[in-house]
Amino acid sequence: MTDPRLDRLLARAPALRLTIEPADLEHYGRDWTRRWTPTPLAIALPASVEEVQAIVCWANEEGVAVVPSGGRTGLSGGAVAANGELVLSLERMNRVLAFDEVDRTLTVQAGIPLEAVHNAAREHGLAYPVDFAARGSCSIGGNIATNAGGIRVIRYGNTREWIAGLTVVTGAGEVLQLNRGLIKNSSGYDLRQLLIGSEGTLGIVVEATLRLTDPPPPTNVMLLALPSFETLMQVFAAFRERLVLEAFEFFTDRALHHVLAHGAQKPFDELHPFYVVTEFAIGDEKQEAAAMAAFEHCLENGLVSDGVISQSDAQAAQLWRLREGITESLAGYKPYKNDVSVRISAMPAFLAETQALLSREYPQFDVVWFGHIGDGNLHINVLKPEAMADGEFVGHCEQVTKLLADALARHDGSISAEHGIGLVKKPYLIGTRSAEEVVLMRGIKHVLDPNGILNPGKLFDP
Amino acid sequence: MTDPRLDRLLARAPALRLTIEPADLEHYGRDWTRRWTPTPLAIALPASVEEVQAIVCWANEEGVAVVPSGGRTGLSGGAVAANGELVLSLERMNRVLAFDEVDRTLTVQAGIPLEAVHNAAREHGLAYPVDFAARGSCSIGGNIATNAGGIRVIRYGNTREWIAGLTVVTGAGEVLQLNRGLIKNSSGYDLRQLLIGSEGTLGIVVEATLRLTDPPPPTNVMLLALPSFETLMQVFAAFRERLVLEAFEFFTDRALHHVLAHGAQKPFDELHPFYVVTEFAIGDEKQEAAAMAAFEHCLENGLVSDGVISQSDAQAAQLWRLREGITESLAGYKPYKNDVSVRISAMPAFLAETQALLSREYPQFDVVWFGHIGDGNLHINVLKPEAMADGEFVGHCEQVTKLLADALARHDGSISAEHGIGLVKKPYLIGTRSAEEVVLMRGIKHVLDPNGILNPGKLFDP
């Protein structure tokens, strides 16, 4: 290696896979945000906890910053290496280590993709219920680092609820076994919970013990067309009251437009301003009747204009594609993404205010909304006009994000529901979190990562 | 007041209720552990967040330690004031502040008893599902401080899962609004989760927003008699496989002996060495048939010797009394309590080892076992022989707790499943948590409570 620091790293961990190939630096140096130019020092691909520990100890000695790296599907720049950092990719640590039938747990290495976790759980007749569109590319370690949510939070909660144990290498290079799979354990501060959602700034998750649950019940998927934003919360209430909802997702006509342009099948003859995809258990006739009752109530009261219910798994997948295909259909437009949340009860006022804000501030842009109404999470995507330069576009959008952050602060919401803060949301953290909280977070980081080598500059400035 | 420090406190918070009556010092200075002589400086009974904040700021200036105090039903000495501390009782801050139908949350002051939370939820047609025998006396703030578990963890999880937001006064006197009721919020370290289970050493919980859920389904309660410890896990597997379990509790013949002596009704003509109380949903005929199938499977395979199923709510309550009455029936014996947990899969080996350990080490004592098999939690109560002095008895018991802690460390278990560490379990924290973890906990405490005024000496030594 040309850099003597890397020679010293290899002296410490002779079998460590390390690359400085330009294509690798480019590939591993960034996540799904495309705003920063990757300039990592090198890419390390450890194969064991010991190698991860060796890297962290070396980084402390050399004063080199380390960016932990999973599937790099993040949308907040949490895995970007744009300042000469060493990228520590967990990609090769991607195995299932153990399954326990009695505990109903699966122990995995952090680099395993979410979809491989789903498959492993299914092989044992159980389910890992956290799910979202990036399932094939994202890693469980990244899910834990952002406390990933997704499309089934309304029924199963966030990643946080499914973590029975974590093995972590702290910023000081210590290996911690946190909670070790226990259900009840009141023995001091729950460092496992502190690590979840800390975006690789306190420790590197190297292994996790995941709780599994019963496989999901048989479900039906329903697509609803809505005449206006105002009826959305009433439709949600009507369905939640009558059914066990597995998902309740909404999207706008603009979102549908892009998915259809990307090859999805048109669901209704007419166009409608808003749509909902909902999935619910249909274990018996009573539940099927309840679903029809919810739909009829909405139709009779003018809350929905049209609807279709899946008659087969294939049709269910087709309806889901209308929602899950949105992100992919927008990718070519370099969208500026907002990922915000409020309490469900604050949703109507926040929606109205935000809609007014966006049509006032973004008249020139194509704005695509979708989100998880059942858990108060909205995704607002602003598409870059082809002719506009990247920098000018981001500048415009950031002005509006400031206004959105103000609205969120008024409604006690969050600037990041599930993507994390990373680099993208860092300027807006204050508002969601108080100045006192940020000071405490910095203090806690200093305890676990005294030399500040883990993902510095992410979440907050050092 | 005779102490000038208290005069200065009253100067700062003129309306604060403060008492130094000997009976109050005695009453508020200890919890359900009876090992320490209470010697608090005074008892403060604030009525507002502002008064709590004033007390903490005063304590920092004066260097007075503060013991946060809820219902003082704790069994680990977490609320004991035996070193001239000021006891800060949340007793007067016991109101429901808000209910939100859409969010399904109840916002309460920390001093409200758990049972009042149950009642308030029920009035709104919903349920707060964390439950245990001390429900009438314990407070929600104390539940949060120990991440209380109880009898329905198998179905609903621990307190941690039901906290949507916390208002906390830190050791530095700052008021934090943590998570503010959001379902999705990935905006940095989740200090709410850090505070839960921290036993009043990082901050004082003053208000909490609790998630509510649907009322429990109709259930049946079954009492089973078991021929041996060895069949216990098989019976659990047979029931868990077929039913949605709301609770699965076990107790020994000695436990039954004490409950019967305390006035409960004998369930079977014959005596059996072990018993299980289980409660499960019986929404429809299919579930009722499944319950009978589970029982018959166990009977045919010699896993249970006898059984009875509740035919009415009154009989269900009677069966539950056999389990829930145990603690009360033992109170007169000044029991030494162990509250340990292992993974369910480790239970058979740990049970066998512990049973051998106890019969070897405690031949002279009456040992009463009970616990929550469904979540790996065992309560082992050693009763003091009447003639033995308190100190001698505790000395004996602590020798055995050391051996038990060793066994737990071998089985990756916890010395405190749900009571907390407090003063009682402090000598045994190492084993459940690593030395590195304890160092990190100390560091984190220093960040939130820089002068070490909150509950010093609890959990770990300063």
Coordinates of C-alpha atoms in Angstrom, one line a residue, chain B residues 74-458:
Chain B
G74 CA -39.4 -1.7 44.8
L75 CA -37.6 -4.8 46.0
S76 CA -34.0 -3.8 45.3
G77 CA -33.7 -0.7 47.5
G78 CA -33.7 1.7 44.6
A79 CA -35.8 4.2 46.5
V80 CA -34.1 3.8 49.9
A81 CA -32.8 7.0 51.5
A82 CA -30.3 5.9 54.1
N83 CA -27.6 8.6 53.8
G84 CA -29.2 11.9 54.5
E85 CA -30.7 12.3 51.0
L86 CA -33.7 14.5 50.1
V87 CA -36.5 12.2 49.1
L88 CA -38.4 13.6 46.1
S89 CA -41.8 12.0 46.1
L90 CA -43.9 12.2 43.0
E91 CA -47.0 11.2 45.0
R92 CA -48.8 14.4 44.5
M93 CA -48.1 14.5 40.8
N94 CA -50.6 11.7 40.0
R95 CA -53.1 13.1 37.5
V96 CA -54.1 12.1 34.0
L97 CA -53.1 15.0 31.8
A98 CA -54.5 14.0 28.4
F99 CA -56.0 11.3 26.4
D100 CA -55.8 11.2 22.6
E101 CA -58.2 9.0 20.8
V102 CA -56.4 9.1 17.4
D103 CA -52.9 8.5 18.8
R104 CA -54.3 6.1 21.4
T105 CA -52.1 7.6 24.1
L106 CA -52.6 8.6 27.7
T107 CA -50.4 11.3 29.1
V108 CA -49.9 11.1 32.9
Q109 CA -47.9 12.6 35.7
A110 CA -45.3 10.1 37.0
G111 CA -46.8 9.6 40.4
I112 CA -50.0 8.0 39.1
P113 CA -50.5 4.4 40.3
L114 CA -50.5 1.7 37.7
E115 CA -54.1 0.7 38.5
A116 CA -55.3 4.3 37.9
V117 CA -53.7 4.1 34.5
H118 CA -55.5 0.8 33.9
N119 CA -58.8 2.4 34.9
A120 CA -58.3 5.5 32.8
A121 CA -57.5 3.4 29.7
R122 CA -60.6 1.3 30.3
E123 CA -62.8 4.3 30.6
H124 CA -61.7 5.1 27.0
G125 CA -62.4 1.6 25.8
L126 CA -58.7 0.8 25.6
A127 CA -56.1 -1.0 27.7
Y128 CA -52.6 -0.3 29.2
P129 CA -51.4 -3.9 29.2
V130 CA -48.4 -3.9 31.6
D131 CA -49.7 -5.5 34.8
F132 CA -48.5 -7.1 38.0
A133 CA -49.6 -7.6 41.6
A134 CA -48.4 -4.3 43.0
R135 CA -50.6 -2.4 40.6
G136 CA -52.5 -0.6 43.3
S137 CA -49.5 0.9 45.0
C138 CA -46.7 1.2 42.5
S139 CA -46.4 4.3 40.3
I140 CA -45.9 4.6 36.6
G141 CA -42.7 6.6 37.2
G142 CA -41.3 3.7 39.2
N143 CA -42.4 1.3 36.5
I144 CA -40.5 3.3 33.9
A145 CA -37.4 3.6 36.2
T146 CA -37.2 -0.2 36.4
N147 CA -38.7 -1.1 33.0
A148 CA -41.2 -3.1 35.0
G149 CA -42.3 -6.4 33.5
G150 CA -44.9 -8.5 35.3
I151 CA -47.3 -11.2 34.3
R152 CA -48.2 -10.3 30.7
V153 CA -44.8 -9.8 29.2
I154 CA -45.1 -12.9 27.1
R155 CA -47.9 -11.2 25.2
Y156 CA -47.3 -7.4 25.6
G157 CA -43.6 -6.9 26.4
N158 CA -42.1 -4.8 29.1
T159 CA -42.9 -1.2 30.1
R160 CA -40.3 0.0 27.6
E161 CA -42.5 -0.9 24.7
W162 CA -45.4 1.3 25.9
I163 CA -43.6 4.6 26.4
A164 CA -44.3 7.0 23.5
G165 CA -42.8 10.0 25.3
L166 CA -41.2 11.1 28.5
T167 CA -40.7 14.4 30.3
V168 CA -37.6 14.2 32.4
V169 CA -35.7 16.5 34.7
T170 CA -32.0 15.5 34.3
G171 CA -29.5 15.5 37.1
A172 CA -28.3 18.9 35.8
G173 CA -31.8 20.3 36.2
E174 CA -32.7 20.5 32.5
V175 CA -36.2 19.6 31.4
L176 CA -36.2 17.3 28.4
Q177 CA -39.2 16.3 26.3
L178 CA -38.2 13.0 24.9
N179 CA -39.8 11.5 21.7
R180 CA -43.0 13.5 22.2
G181 CA -45.4 10.7 21.3
L182 CA -44.0 9.9 17.8
I183 CA -44.2 6.4 16.4
K184 CA -41.3 6.9 14.0
N185 CA -38.4 9.2 14.9
S186 CA -34.9 8.5 13.8
S187 CA -33.3 11.7 14.9
G188 CA -30.3 10.7 17.0
Y189 CA -29.8 8.8 20.2
D190 CA -33.1 7.7 21.8
L191 CA -32.6 9.2 25.3
R192 CA -36.1 8.1 26.2
Q193 CA -34.9 4.5 25.9
L194 CA -31.8 5.3 27.9
L195 CA -33.8 6.8 30.7
I196 CA -36.2 3.8 30.9
G197 CA -34.7 1.3 33.4
S198 CA -32.1 3.8 34.7
E199 CA -33.5 3.6 38.3
G200 CA -33.6 7.4 38.8
T201 CA -29.9 7.8 38.4
L202 CA -29.9 9.9 35.2
G203 CA -33.1 11.9 35.4
I204 CA -36.4 12.1 37.2
V205 CA -39.4 11.0 35.1
V206 CA -42.1 13.6 35.7
E207 CA -44.6 12.9 32.9
A208 CA -45.1 10.1 30.5
T209 CA -47.1 9.5 27.3
L210 CA -48.3 5.9 27.3
R211 CA -49.4 3.9 24.3
L212 CA -52.7 2.1 24.8
T213 CA -54.0 -0.9 22.9
D214 CA -57.2 -2.8 22.2
P215 CA -58.8 -4.2 25.3
P216 CA -57.7 -7.8 25.9
P217 CA -59.8 -10.5 24.2
P218 CA -62.0 -12.8 26.2
T219 CA -59.7 -15.3 28.0
N220 CA -59.8 -18.4 30.0
V221 CA -57.5 -19.3 32.9
M222 CA -56.3 -22.8 33.4
L223 CA -54.5 -24.2 36.4
L224 CA -52.3 -27.2 35.7
A225 CA -50.6 -29.6 38.2
L226 CA -47.2 -30.9 37.1
P227 CA -45.4 -34.0 38.3
S228 CA -41.9 -32.6 37.9
F229 CA -39.7 -29.6 36.9
E230 CA -38.6 -31.6 33.8
T231 CA -42.0 -31.4 32.2
L232 CA -42.5 -27.7 32.7
M233 CA -40.8 -26.5 29.4
Q234 CA -42.7 -29.2 27.4
V235 CA -46.0 -28.0 28.8
F236 CA -45.1 -24.5 27.9
A237 CA -44.2 -25.5 24.3
A238 CA -47.4 -27.5 23.9
F239 CA -49.5 -24.4 25.0
R240 CA -47.5 -21.8 23.1
E241 CA -47.7 -23.8 19.9
R242 CA -51.5 -24.0 20.0
L243 CA -52.7 -20.8 21.7
V244 CA -52.2 -17.0 22.0
L245 CA -50.8 -17.0 25.6
E246 CA -51.6 -13.9 27.7
A247 CA -49.7 -15.3 30.7
F248 CA -47.8 -18.5 31.7
E249 CA -46.8 -18.6 35.3
F250 CA -45.4 -21.3 37.5
F251 CA -45.1 -21.9 41.2
T252 CA -44.1 -24.7 43.5
D253 CA -45.9 -26.7 46.2
R254 CA -44.2 -24.5 48.9
A255 CA -45.7 -21.4 47.2
L256 CA -49.1 -23.0 47.2
H257 CA -48.7 -24.0 50.8
H258 CA -48.3 -20.4 51.9
V259 CA -51.1 -19.0 49.7
L260 CA -53.5 -21.6 51.1
A261 CA -52.4 -20.8 54.6
H262 CA -53.2 -17.2 53.7
G263 CA -56.8 -18.1 52.9
A264 CA -56.8 -19.1 49.2
Q265 CA -58.9 -22.1 48.2
K266 CA -57.4 -25.5 47.5
P267 CA -57.5 -26.2 43.8
F268 CA -57.1 -30.0 43.7
D269 CA -57.7 -32.8 46.3
E270 CA -54.2 -34.1 45.9
L271 CA -50.9 -32.2 46.3
H272 CA -48.5 -31.8 43.4
P273 CA -44.9 -30.6 43.3
F274 CA -45.4 -27.9 40.6
Y275 CA -48.3 -25.7 39.2
V276 CA -48.9 -23.5 36.2
V277 CA -51.4 -20.8 35.8
T278 CA -51.9 -19.9 32.2
E279 CA -54.3 -17.4 30.5
F280 CA -55.1 -17.5 26.8
A281 CA -57.5 -15.9 24.3
I282 CA -60.7 -17.8 23.5
G283 CA -62.2 -15.7 20.9
D284 CA -63.9 -18.6 19.1
E285 CA -64.6 -22.3 19.1
K286 CA -61.3 -23.1 17.3
Q287 CA -59.4 -21.5 20.2
E288 CA -61.4 -23.3 22.8
A289 CA -60.7 -26.6 21.0
A290 CA -57.0 -25.8 20.8
A291 CA -56.9 -25.2 24.6
M292 CA -58.5 -28.6 25.2
A293 CA -56.1 -30.2 22.7
A294 CA -53.1 -28.7 24.5
F295 CA -54.3 -30.0 27.8
E296 CA -55.1 -33.4 26.5
H297 CA -51.7 -33.7 24.8
C298 CA -50.0 -32.9 28.1
L299 CA -52.2 -35.3 30.1
E300 CA -51.7 -38.2 27.6
N301 CA -47.9 -37.7 27.7
G302 CA -47.7 -37.5 31.4
L303 CA -46.6 -33.9 31.3
V304 CA -49.4 -32.8 33.6
S305 CA -51.2 -34.7 36.4
D306 CA -54.4 -32.7 36.7
G307 CA -56.0 -29.4 35.5
V308 CA -58.9 -27.1 35.9
I309 CA -60.2 -24.4 33.6
S310 CA -62.1 -21.4 34.7
Q311 CA -65.9 -21.4 34.1
S312 CA -66.5 -17.8 35.2
D313 CA -64.6 -14.6 35.9
A314 CA -64.9 -15.3 39.6
Q315 CA -63.2 -18.7 39.1
A316 CA -60.5 -17.1 36.9
A317 CA -59.8 -14.6 39.7
Q318 CA -59.6 -17.5 42.2
L319 CA -57.1 -19.3 40.1
W320 CA -55.0 -16.2 39.6
R321 CA -55.1 -15.6 43.4
L322 CA -53.0 -18.7 43.8
R323 CA -50.2 -17.1 41.9
E324 CA -50.7 -13.4 42.6
G325 CA -51.2 -14.0 46.4
I326 CA -47.8 -15.5 46.8
T327 CA -45.8 -12.4 47.5
E328 CA -48.3 -11.1 50.1
S329 CA -48.4 -14.5 51.8
L330 CA -44.7 -14.5 52.3
A331 CA -44.3 -10.9 53.5
G332 CA -44.4 -11.9 57.2
Y333 CA -41.3 -14.1 56.7
K334 CA -39.0 -11.2 55.6
P335 CA -38.1 -13.2 52.5
Y336 CA -34.8 -12.7 50.7
K337 CA -35.7 -12.3 47.1
N338 CA -33.9 -13.3 43.9
D339 CA -35.3 -12.1 40.6
V340 CA -33.3 -13.7 37.8
S341 CA -33.8 -14.4 34.1
V342 CA -32.2 -16.5 31.4
R343 CA -33.2 -17.1 27.8
I344 CA -36.1 -19.5 27.6
S345 CA -33.9 -22.0 25.8
A346 CA -31.4 -21.9 28.7
M347 CA -34.2 -22.5 31.3
P348 CA -34.1 -26.3 31.6
A349 CA -30.3 -26.4 32.3
F350 CA -30.4 -23.4 34.5
L351 CA -33.4 -24.7 36.5
A352 CA -31.7 -28.1 37.1
E353 CA -28.5 -26.4 38.2
T354 CA -30.3 -23.9 40.4
Q355 CA -32.5 -26.6 42.0
A356 CA -29.4 -28.6 42.9
L357 CA -27.6 -25.5 44.2
L358 CA -30.5 -24.5 46.4
S359 CA -31.2 -27.8 48.0
R360 CA -27.4 -28.2 48.7
E361 CA -27.0 -24.7 50.1
Y362 CA -30.4 -23.9 51.7
P363 CA -31.3 -27.2 53.4
Q364 CA -32.4 -25.3 56.5
F365 CA -34.5 -22.8 54.7
D366 CA -38.0 -22.7 53.2
V367 CA -37.4 -21.8 49.6
V368 CA -40.4 -20.7 47.5
W369 CA -40.1 -20.5 43.8
F370 CA -42.4 -18.9 41.3
G371 CA -42.0 -17.1 38.0
H372 CA -42.8 -16.2 34.5
I373 CA -41.7 -19.2 32.5
G374 CA -42.9 -17.6 29.2
D375 CA -40.2 -14.9 29.5
G376 CA -37.5 -16.7 31.3
N377 CA -37.9 -15.0 34.7
L378 CA -37.7 -16.9 38.0
H379 CA -38.4 -15.5 41.5
I380 CA -36.7 -17.4 44.2
N381 CA -37.8 -16.4 47.7
V382 CA -35.9 -17.7 50.8
L383 CA -37.9 -17.4 54.0
K384 CA -36.2 -16.3 57.2
P385 CA -36.6 -18.8 60.1
E386 CA -38.3 -17.0 62.9
A387 CA -35.5 -17.6 65.3
M388 CA -32.7 -16.3 63.1
A389 CA -31.4 -12.7 63.3
D390 CA -32.0 -10.6 60.2
G391 CA -28.3 -9.9 59.6
E392 CA -27.3 -13.6 59.9
F393 CA -30.1 -14.6 57.5
V394 CA -29.1 -12.0 54.9
G395 CA -25.5 -13.1 55.3
H396 CA -26.4 -16.7 54.5
C397 CA -28.5 -15.7 51.5
E398 CA -25.9 -13.4 50.0
Q399 CA -23.4 -16.3 49.9
V400 CA -25.9 -18.3 47.8
T401 CA -26.7 -15.3 45.6
K402 CA -23.0 -15.2 44.7
L403 CA -23.3 -18.8 43.6
L404 CA -26.5 -18.0 41.7
A405 CA -24.8 -15.1 40.0
D406 CA -22.0 -17.4 38.9
A407 CA -24.6 -19.8 37.4
L408 CA -26.3 -16.9 35.7
A409 CA -23.1 -15.7 34.2
R410 CA -22.5 -19.2 32.8
H411 CA -26.0 -19.2 31.3
D412 CA -25.9 -15.6 30.0
G413 CA -28.6 -14.6 32.4
S414 CA -29.5 -11.6 34.4
I415 CA -29.3 -11.0 38.2
S416 CA -32.3 -8.7 37.8
A417 CA -35.1 -9.5 35.5
E418 CA -37.5 -6.8 36.6
H419 CA -36.8 -5.5 40.1
G420 CA -33.7 -3.5 39.1
I421 CA -30.3 -3.4 40.7
G422 CA -30.7 -0.7 43.3
L423 CA -28.7 -1.4 46.4
V424 CA -29.6 -5.1 46.8
K425 CA -28.1 -6.4 43.6
K426 CA -25.3 -3.9 43.2
P427 CA -22.6 -6.4 44.4
Y428 CA -23.7 -8.8 41.6
L429 CA -24.0 -6.5 38.7
I430 CA -20.7 -7.6 37.3
G431 CA -21.4 -11.0 35.7
T432 CA -24.6 -9.8 34.2
R433 CA -22.9 -6.7 32.7
S434 CA -19.2 -6.6 31.8
A435 CA -16.7 -4.3 33.5
E436 CA -16.5 -2.3 30.3
E437 CA -20.3 -1.8 30.3
V438 CA -20.2 -0.6 33.9
V439 CA -17.5 1.9 33.0
L440 CA -19.6 3.2 30.1
M441 CA -22.7 3.5 32.4
R442 CA -20.7 5.6 34.9
G443 CA -19.5 7.8 32.0
I444 CA -23.1 8.2 30.8
K445 CA -24.3 9.1 34.3
H446 CA -21.7 11.7 34.5
V447 CA -23.0 13.3 31.2
L448 CA -26.6 13.5 32.5
D449 CA -25.9 14.1 36.2
P450 CA -22.5 15.7 36.3
N451 CA -22.5 16.4 40.1
G452 CA -23.8 12.9 40.9
I453 CA -26.8 14.1 42.9
L454 CA -29.4 11.7 41.5
N455 CA -29.8 8.4 43.5
P456 CA -26.0 8.1 44.1
G457 CA -24.8 4.6 45.1
K458 CA -27.7 2.9 43.4

